[in-house]
Short mmCIF file of C-alpha atoms in Angstrom, two decimals:
data_model
loop_
_atom_site.label_atom_id
_atom_site.label_comp_id
_atom_site.label_asym_id
_atom_site.label_seq_id
_atom_site.Cartn_x
_atom_site.Cartn_y
_atom_site.Cartn_z
CA MET A 1 0.00 0.00 0.00
CA ARG A 2 1.20 3.50 -0.82
CA VAL A 3 1.13 5.99 2.05
CA VAL A 4 1.11 9.60 0.90
CA VAL A 5 1.68 12.55 3.25
CA PRO A 6 0.57 15.89 1.73
CA PHE A 7 2.57 18.85 3.00
CA ASP A 8 2.12 22.56 2.47
CA GLY A 9 5.68 23.85 2.38
CA ARG A 10 4.73 27.19 0.92
CA GLU A 11 2.63 28.89 3.57
CA PRO A 12 1.96 26.32 6.25
CA LYS A 13 -0.21 26.73 9.34
CA THR A 14 -1.44 30.26 8.70
CA ARG A 15 -4.14 29.83 11.32
CA LEU A 16 -1.39 29.56 13.92
CA SER A 17 -0.26 33.11 13.12
CA PRO A 18 -1.75 34.51 16.35
CA THR A 19 0.88 32.56 18.22
CA LEU A 20 3.72 31.69 15.82
CA ASP A 21 5.52 33.95 13.34
CA ARG A 22 6.07 32.86 9.76
CA GLU A 23 9.48 31.28 10.25
CA GLU A 24 8.26 29.46 13.34
CA ARG A 25 5.24 28.14 11.45
CA HIS A 26 7.57 26.75 8.81
CA ASP A 27 9.83 25.14 11.40
CA PHE A 28 6.98 23.68 13.42
CA ALA A 29 5.13 22.37 10.35
CA ARG A 30 8.31 20.72 9.16
CA LEU A 31 8.86 18.99 12.50
CA MET A 32 5.29 17.72 12.53
CA LEU A 33 5.95 16.31 9.04
CA ASP A 34 9.08 14.56 10.30
CA ASP A 35 7.10 13.11 13.22
CA VAL A 36 4.37 11.82 10.89
CA ILE A 37 6.98 10.27 8.57
CA ASP A 38 8.54 8.48 11.53
CA THR A 39 5.16 7.28 12.72
CA VAL A 40 4.23 5.86 9.31
CA ARG A 41 7.59 4.06 9.16
CA LYS A 42 7.03 2.54 12.58
CA VAL A 43 3.88 0.88 11.24
CA GLY A 44 6.02 -0.65 8.50
CA TYR A 45 5.18 1.54 5.53
CA ASP A 46 7.38 3.72 3.36
CA PRO A 47 5.84 7.21 3.25
CA GLU A 48 5.90 9.49 0.23
CA VAL A 49 5.62 13.23 0.75
CA LEU A 50 3.39 15.16 -1.64
CA ALA A 51 4.46 18.80 -1.35
CA ASN A 52 3.60 22.02 -3.15
CA VAL A 53 7.24 23.14 -3.13
CA PRO A 54 10.46 21.13 -3.07
CA VAL A 55 11.21 20.02 0.48
CA ASP A 56 14.35 18.43 1.78
CA VAL A 57 13.13 15.48 3.78
CA ASP A 58 14.40 11.99 4.41
CA THR A 59 11.97 10.18 2.12
CA ARG A 60 10.63 10.34 -1.43
CA VAL A 61 9.01 13.67 -2.37
CA ALA A 62 6.69 14.43 -5.26
CA VAL A 63 6.08 18.11 -5.97
CA ASP A 64 2.66 19.20 -7.19
CA GLU A 65 1.94 22.90 -7.05
CA ARG A 66 -1.82 22.52 -7.34
CA PRO A 67 -4.17 22.93 -4.38
CA LEU A 68 -4.45 19.98 -1.99
CA THR A 69 -7.58 18.44 -3.49
CA ASP A 70 -6.16 18.43 -7.02
CA ALA A 71 -2.77 17.16 -5.92
CA VAL A 72 -4.23 14.25 -3.95
CA ASN A 73 -6.59 13.38 -6.78
CA GLY A 74 -3.56 13.45 -9.08
CA VAL A 75 -2.04 10.69 -6.95
CA LEU A 76 -5.30 8.73 -6.97
CA ASP A 77 -5.58 9.11 -10.77
CA GLY A 78 -2.25 7.47 -11.33
CA CYS A 79 -2.52 4.71 -8.78
CA LYS A 80 -3.41 1.04 -8.92
CA GLY A 81 -3.99 -0.66 -5.61
CA PRO A 82 -4.65 0.73 -2.15
CA VAL A 83 -3.51 4.21 -1.13
CA ALA A 84 -3.56 5.88 2.27
CA VAL A 85 -3.30 9.64 2.66
CA VAL A 86 -2.23 10.98 6.04
CA MET A 87 -2.02 14.69 6.76
CA ALA A 88 1.35 16.08 7.81
CA ASP A 89 0.00 17.92 10.86
CA LEU A 90 -1.20 14.93 12.87
CA ALA A 91 1.23 15.54 15.70
CA LEU A 92 -0.71 13.27 18.04
CA ALA A 93 -0.65 10.29 15.69
CA THR A 94 0.94 7.16 17.10
CA PRO A 95 1.85 3.95 15.29
CA ALA A 96 -1.10 2.25 17.04
CA ALA A 97 -3.55 4.87 15.79
CA LEU A 98 -2.26 4.73 12.21
CA LYS A 99 -2.24 0.93 12.31
CA ARG A 100 -5.94 0.99 13.09
CA LEU A 101 -6.45 3.00 9.89
CA PHE A 102 -4.15 0.86 7.75
CA ASP A 103 -5.56 -2.43 9.06
CA ALA A 104 -9.24 -1.48 8.86
CA GLY A 105 -11.35 -3.41 6.40
CA GLY A 106 -13.63 -1.76 3.89
CA ASP A 107 -13.17 -0.21 0.49
CA ILE A 108 -12.83 3.27 1.94
CA VAL A 109 -11.72 4.07 5.48
CA LEU A 110 -12.02 7.59 6.86
CA ALA A 111 -10.41 9.17 9.92
CA PRO A 112 -12.52 12.25 10.71
CA GLY A 113 -10.85 15.42 11.91
CA LEU A 114 -12.18 18.08 14.21
CA GLY A 115 -14.52 20.44 12.42
CA GLY A 116 -15.52 18.11 9.62
CA GLY A 117 -12.12 17.48 8.10
CA THR A 118 -10.73 14.23 6.75
CA ASN A 119 -7.39 13.89 8.48
CA ALA A 120 -6.49 10.55 6.99
CA PHE A 121 -8.09 8.01 4.72
CA LEU A 122 -7.40 4.77 2.96
CA THR A 123 -8.99 3.70 -0.28
CA ARG A 124 -9.01 0.31 -1.91
CA ASP A 125 -11.50 1.57 -4.49
CA GLU A 126 -9.70 3.13 -7.46
CA ARG A 127 -12.69 5.31 -8.28
CA PHE A 128 -12.60 7.30 -5.03
CA ARG A 129 -11.60 10.96 -5.33
CA VAL A 130 -11.30 13.62 -2.62
CA ASP A 131 -12.67 17.09 -2.05
CA TYR A 132 -11.12 18.76 0.95
CA HIS A 133 -13.27 21.87 0.86
CA GLY A 134 -15.93 22.38 3.50
CA ALA A 135 -17.13 19.47 5.64
CA SER A 136 -15.03 17.00 3.71
CA VAL A 137 -15.70 14.02 5.94
CA ARG A 138 -19.41 14.35 5.22
CA ASP A 139 -18.74 14.69 1.50
CA HIS A 140 -16.38 11.71 1.51
CA ARG A 141 -18.96 9.57 3.31
CA GLU A 142 -21.44 10.58 0.64
CA ALA A 143 -18.91 9.84 -2.13
CA ALA A 144 -18.40 6.34 -0.74
CA ARG A 145 -22.16 5.77 -0.73
CA GLU A 146 -22.46 6.99 -4.31
CA LEU A 147 -19.77 4.52 -5.36
CA ASP A 148 -21.60 1.81 -3.40
CA ALA A 149 -18.27 1.16 -1.70
CA SER A 150 -18.07 -0.24 1.82
CA LEU A 151 -17.20 2.52 4.26
CA ARG A 152 -15.39 2.28 7.58
CA THR A 153 -14.57 5.03 10.02
CA VAL A 154 -11.66 5.00 12.43
CA ASP A 155 -12.74 6.49 15.73
CA SER A 156 -9.45 8.02 16.89
CA PHE A 157 -8.81 11.14 18.94
CA ARG A 158 -5.16 11.02 17.88
CA LEU A 159 -6.10 11.12 14.22
CA ALA A 160 -8.90 13.65 14.78
CA VAL A 161 -6.66 16.42 16.10
CA ASP A 162 -4.82 18.15 13.30
CA VAL A 163 -2.75 21.04 14.55
CA ASP A 164 -4.28 24.04 12.82
CA GLU A 165 -5.36 26.50 15.47
CA PRO A 166 -3.96 27.85 18.73
CA ALA A 167 -6.49 25.69 20.63
CA ASP A 168 -4.75 22.59 19.23
CA ILE A 169 -1.41 23.40 20.79
CA PRO A 170 -2.35 22.21 24.29
CA GLU A 171 -3.29 18.85 22.75
CA VAL A 172 0.28 18.46 21.47
CA LEU A 173 1.67 19.40 24.86
CA LEU A 174 -0.65 16.92 26.58
CA HIS A 175 -0.62 13.99 24.17
CA GLY A 176 2.01 14.55 21.50
CA GLY A 177 5.46 13.14 21.35
CA GLY A 178 8.56 13.53 19.31
CA ARG A 179 9.92 16.68 17.83
CA SER A 180 6.69 18.70 17.69
CA ARG A 181 6.09 18.64 21.41
CA ARG A 182 9.74 19.29 22.21
CA TRP A 183 9.78 22.27 19.84
CA LEU A 184 6.71 23.79 21.49
CA ARG A 185 8.22 23.41 24.92
CA GLU A 186 11.48 24.94 23.78
CA ALA A 187 9.51 27.77 22.18
CA GLY A 188 8.11 28.52 25.63
CA PHE A 189 4.64 27.03 25.43
CA ARG A 190 3.15 25.66 28.59
CA LEU A 191 -0.25 24.60 29.79
CA VAL A 192 -2.46 26.90 31.81
CA THR A 193 -5.60 25.62 33.43
CA ASP A 194 -8.77 27.25 34.56
CA ASP A 195 -12.30 25.93 34.79
CA GLY A 196 -12.71 24.98 31.15
CA ARG A 197 -10.39 23.35 28.66
CA VAL A 198 -6.71 23.77 29.12
CA ASP A 199 -4.97 26.51 27.15
CA ALA A 200 -1.40 26.93 26.07
CA VAL A 201 0.38 30.21 26.63
CA ARG A 202 3.80 31.25 25.63
CA GLY A 203 6.35 32.64 28.00
CA THR A 204 9.49 31.84 29.85
CA GLU A 205 7.97 31.16 33.26
CA GLN A 206 7.51 27.64 34.44
CA SER A 207 3.98 26.43 35.03
CA MET B 1 -19.60 -3.21 36.69
CA ARG B 2 -21.30 -0.02 37.82
CA VAL B 3 -21.63 2.70 35.20
CA VAL B 4 -22.14 6.16 36.66
CA VAL B 5 -23.17 9.19 34.61
CA PRO B 6 -22.58 12.50 36.42
CA PHE B 7 -25.01 15.22 35.42
CA ASP B 8 -25.14 18.90 36.28
CA GLY B 9 -28.84 19.61 36.46
CA ARG B 10 -28.42 22.92 38.24
CA GLU B 11 -26.62 25.15 35.77
CA PRO B 12 -25.59 22.97 32.86
CA LYS B 13 -23.51 23.99 29.85
CA THR B 14 -22.85 27.59 30.82
CA ARG B 15 -20.15 27.83 28.19
CA LEU B 16 -22.84 27.37 25.55
CA SER B 17 -24.49 30.62 26.67
CA PRO B 18 -23.25 32.53 23.60
CA THR B 19 -25.56 30.38 21.53
CA LEU B 20 -28.23 28.87 23.83
CA ASP B 21 -30.32 30.58 26.50
CA ARG B 22 -30.68 29.09 29.96
CA GLU B 23 -33.80 27.06 29.30
CA GLU B 24 -32.35 25.74 26.07
CA ARG B 25 -29.15 24.74 27.83
CA HIS B 26 -31.22 22.77 30.33
CA ASP B 27 -33.22 21.09 27.58
CA PHE B 28 -30.20 20.26 25.46
CA ALA B 29 -28.14 18.98 28.40
CA ARG B 30 -31.01 16.76 29.42
CA LEU B 31 -31.33 15.28 25.93
CA MET B 32 -27.62 14.57 25.81
CA LEU B 33 -28.02 12.76 29.14
CA ASP B 34 -30.85 10.69 27.71
CA ASP B 35 -28.70 9.83 24.69
CA VAL B 36 -25.79 8.77 26.90
CA ILE B 37 -28.10 6.62 29.05
CA ASP B 38 -29.39 4.89 25.92
CA THR B 39 -25.88 4.33 24.66
CA VAL B 40 -24.73 2.77 27.93
CA ARG B 41 -27.75 0.47 27.89
CA LYS B 42 -27.00 -0.62 24.35
CA VAL B 43 -23.63 -1.91 25.55
CA GLY B 44 -25.49 -3.98 28.12
CA TYR B 45 -24.97 -1.97 31.30
CA ASP B 46 -27.45 -0.37 33.64
CA PRO B 47 -26.47 3.29 34.08
CA GLU B 48 -26.85 5.26 37.30
CA VAL B 49 -27.16 9.03 37.14
CA LEU B 50 -25.22 11.05 39.70
CA ALA B 51 -26.84 14.49 39.74
CA ASN B 52 -26.46 17.64 41.83
CA VAL B 53 -30.23 18.18 41.89
CA PRO B 54 -33.11 15.72 41.62
CA VAL B 55 -33.71 14.83 38.01
CA ASP B 56 -36.57 12.90 36.52
CA VAL B 57 -34.93 10.37 34.28
CA ASP B 58 -35.66 6.81 33.31
CA THR B 59 -32.97 5.19 35.44
CA ARG B 60 -31.63 5.21 39.00
CA VAL B 61 -30.55 8.65 40.25
CA ALA B 62 -28.33 9.51 43.21
CA VAL B 63 -28.30 13.13 44.27
CA ASP B 64 -25.08 14.62 45.59
CA GLU B 65 -24.93 18.38 45.81
CA ARG B 66 -21.18 18.55 46.09
CA PRO B 67 -18.94 19.58 43.20
CA LEU B 68 -18.22 16.95 40.54
CA THR B 69 -14.88 15.76 41.91
CA ASP B 70 -16.25 15.21 45.41
CA ALA B 71 -19.42 13.55 44.18
CA VAL B 72 -17.54 11.09 41.96
CA ASN B 73 -15.06 10.34 44.72
CA GLY B 74 -18.03 9.73 46.98
CA VAL B 75 -19.14 6.99 44.61
CA LEU B 76 -15.63 5.55 44.45
CA ASP B 77 -15.37 5.61 48.27
CA GLY B 78 -18.41 3.44 48.66
CA CYS B 79 -17.73 1.00 45.87
CA LYS B 80 -16.30 -2.48 45.69
CA GLY B 81 -15.50 -3.78 42.24
CA PRO B 82 -15.08 -1.99 38.92
CA VAL B 83 -16.74 1.36 38.22
CA ALA B 84 -16.97 3.33 35.00
CA VAL B 85 -17.80 7.03 34.96
CA VAL B 86 -19.09 8.49 31.71
CA MET B 87 -19.88 12.18 31.32
CA ALA B 88 -23.42 13.13 30.38
CA ASP B 89 -22.40 15.43 27.52
CA LEU B 90 -20.77 12.85 25.26
CA ALA B 91 -23.29 13.35 22.47
CA LEU B 92 -21.04 11.63 19.94
CA ALA B 93 -20.62 8.47 22.00
CA THR B 94 -21.73 5.27 20.32
CA PRO B 95 -22.11 1.80 21.81
CA ALA B 96 -18.96 0.74 19.94
CA ALA B 97 -16.93 3.58 21.44
CA LEU B 98 -18.15 2.91 24.98
CA LYS B 99 -17.59 -0.80 24.52
CA ARG B 100 -13.93 -0.11 23.80
CA LEU B 101 -13.73 1.64 27.16
CA PHE B 102 -15.67 -1.01 29.08
CA ASP B 103 -13.78 -3.92 27.48
CA ALA B 104 -10.28 -2.44 27.79
CA GLY B 105 -7.88 -4.24 30.07
CA GLY B 106 -5.88 -2.50 32.75
CA ASP B 107 -6.53 -1.36 36.28
CA ILE B 108 -7.41 2.15 35.15
CA VAL B 109 -8.65 3.08 31.69
CA LEU B 110 -8.92 6.72 30.64
CA ALA B 111 -10.77 8.29 27.72
CA PRO B 112 -9.16 11.73 27.24
CA GLY B 113 -11.29 14.70 26.33
CA LEU B 114 -10.41 17.75 24.29
CA GLY B 115 -8.44 20.27 26.31
CA GLY B 116 -7.07 17.86 28.88
CA GLY B 117 -10.33 16.56 30.30
CA THR B 118 -11.20 13.04 31.36
CA ASN B 119 -14.46 12.35 29.57
CA ALA B 120 -14.83 8.79 30.75
CA PHE B 121 -12.85 6.33 32.78
CA LEU B 122 -13.01 2.88 34.24
CA THR B 123 -11.25 1.77 37.37
CA ARG B 124 -10.70 -1.71 38.69
CA ASP B 125 -8.41 -0.32 41.38
CA GLU B 126 -10.40 0.67 44.46
CA ARG B 127 -7.77 3.19 45.51
CA PHE B 128 -8.19 5.44 42.46
CA ARG B 129 -9.73 8.87 43.07
CA VAL B 130 -10.46 11.68 40.62
CA ASP B 131 -9.64 15.34 40.40
CA TYR B 132 -11.45 17.02 37.54
CA HIS B 133 -9.81 20.41 37.94
CA GLY B 134 -7.29 21.55 35.37
CA ALA B 135 -5.67 19.08 32.99
CA SER B 136 -7.35 16.15 34.65
CA VAL B 137 -6.24 13.52 32.17
CA ARG B 138 -2.62 14.34 32.94
CA ASP B 139 -3.31 14.23 36.68
CA HIS B 140 -5.20 10.94 36.37
CA ARG B 141 -2.33 9.40 34.41
CA GLU B 142 0.00 10.52 37.17
CA ALA B 143 -2.37 9.16 39.84
CA ALA B 144 -2.35 5.76 38.13
CA ARG B 145 1.45 5.78 38.11
CA GLU B 146 1.59 6.71 41.77
CA LEU B 147 -0.69 3.77 42.56
CA ASP B 148 1.53 1.56 40.38
CA ALA B 149 -1.68 0.57 38.62
CA SER B 150 -1.69 -0.52 34.99
CA LEU B 151 -3.00 2.29 32.80
CA ARG B 152 -4.76 2.06 29.46
CA THR B 153 -6.01 4.87 27.28
CA VAL B 154 -8.91 4.62 24.85
CA ASP B 155 -8.10 6.57 21.71
CA SER B 156 -11.59 7.68 20.67
CA PHE B 157 -12.71 10.84 18.91
CA ARG B 158 -16.29 10.06 19.93
CA LEU B 159 -15.36 9.97 23.59
CA ALA B 160 -12.97 12.95 23.29
CA VAL B 161 -15.64 15.44 22.22
CA ASP B 162 -17.69 16.61 25.14
CA VAL B 163 -20.20 19.26 24.16
CA ASP B 164 -19.12 22.28 26.16
CA GLU B 165 -18.45 25.10 23.76
CA PRO B 166 -20.07 26.52 20.63
CA ALA B 167 -17.25 24.97 18.56
CA ASP B 168 -18.48 21.52 19.64
CA ILE B 169 -21.93 21.95 18.14
CA PRO B 170 -20.83 21.25 14.56
CA GLU B 171 -19.39 17.94 15.79
CA VAL B 172 -22.84 16.89 17.01
CA LEU B 173 -24.39 17.92 13.70
CA LEU B 174 -21.72 15.99 11.78
CA HIS B 175 -21.28 12.88 13.90
CA GLY B 176 -23.93 12.79 16.60
CA GLY B 177 -27.13 10.86 16.60
CA GLY B 178 -30.25 10.59 18.64
CA ARG B 179 -32.06 13.33 20.39
CA SER B 180 -29.19 15.79 20.74
CA ARG B 181 -28.60 16.17 17.03
CA ARG B 182 -32.30 16.33 16.28
CA TRP B 183 -32.80 19.03 18.90
CA LEU B 184 -29.99 21.15 17.44
CA ARG B 185 -31.45 20.87 13.96
CA GLU B 186 -34.90 21.76 15.22
CA ALA B 187 -33.40 24.72 17.08
CA GLY B 188 -32.14 25.99 13.74
CA PHE B 189 -28.48 25.01 13.82
CA ARG B 190 -26.82 24.19 10.56
CA LEU B 191 -23.30 23.79 9.30
CA VAL B 192 -21.49 26.56 7.50
CA THR B 193 -18.20 25.93 5.81
CA ASP B 194 -15.31 28.11 4.84
CA ASP B 195 -11.62 27.38 4.52
CA GLY B 196 -11.06 26.17 8.06
CA ARG B 197 -13.08 23.99 10.38
CA VAL B 198 -16.80 23.88 9.93
CA ASP B 199 -18.91 26.14 12.13
CA ALA B 200 -22.50 25.90 13.22
CA VAL B 201 -24.77 28.91 12.94
CA ARG B 202 -28.31 29.32 14.00
CA GLY B 203 -31.07 30.52 11.77
CA THR B 204 -34.03 29.39 9.82
CA GLU B 205 -32.47 29.27 6.36
CA GLN B 206 -31.48 25.98 4.89
CA SER B 207 -27.81 25.40 4.23
#
């Protein structure tokens, strides 16, 4: 099975701009990519990065400058056999969580993301194509039904949290591992708690 | 195994006040409770509600006016044998997701919530006590280590989303079932999509 990791190397993680400057967003996004590559390898697969600019990373890279949906469909167009697509910002993903996706039965397997996204999927049906706009997980469920393909969903918190917004940073601090979490800690992020969900703030003081 | 569902019947879901008035918050919280009770029953367990005010619900109710942490620890104090505690606002929970919790091995099993919460847990160690303040999932992991108890974590998106904030409402519309989702739709909520995560807005127009 091919495992493809799309990566925006041009202007990554713009929604983190309230808390990270441009260079930091590039650095952090790149470390999350490295973590995801490691995690895929630990499940026994050889990941391919699909990037919109050339990126120097320790695995095969295909460059496709088109938007995400077109680039992923370009991979699906040219592919015989099963393909999994795993987003590069799944900093909470573990080998066990990805293995649940890769090992799931069904023609099409979806891992929903927070806010209606499709953070990872696997297709064994060569007709399946993606559309990442809007509530993509709903649209992908519908697409599977229209193809009369069997659909499975992986119920995983670790695959549901993509790191897009400042509110996702505490999740990395709480549950993430590897380079991404270390980078955040070194950048001064720490957890602060009040009555609701935990936040992350940035500063040099210890919590 | 006892399955306890804590429920705030006094002032539920205050963080939903930007989008629901007080009476609506009571109604919606109560329907989520009913959904969770149904879901527990479908796994084959007989749920007990632990409420801070008397509540008229179709199952056993114990009233404990103390704050959540004290009330749950009161249950654990008086209990021999395994106990599971499942929050009443897990509107995305399915029987399959809860079954993963109930069937997991280990002395203590945690289902992390968004923002560091502990949305559900199971203990077979009679010494375990909870503290829901702050990043409780981190503190509960630490508590398990201090007891030298074996710890398991259930990696479930459906158990990770508790419905506390307006940003959680689209998750119910996308993935929830039962009364909670129906109520939201009848109250006029619908999904709106832009480039980021899906939002829910309220109004009478169809999306």
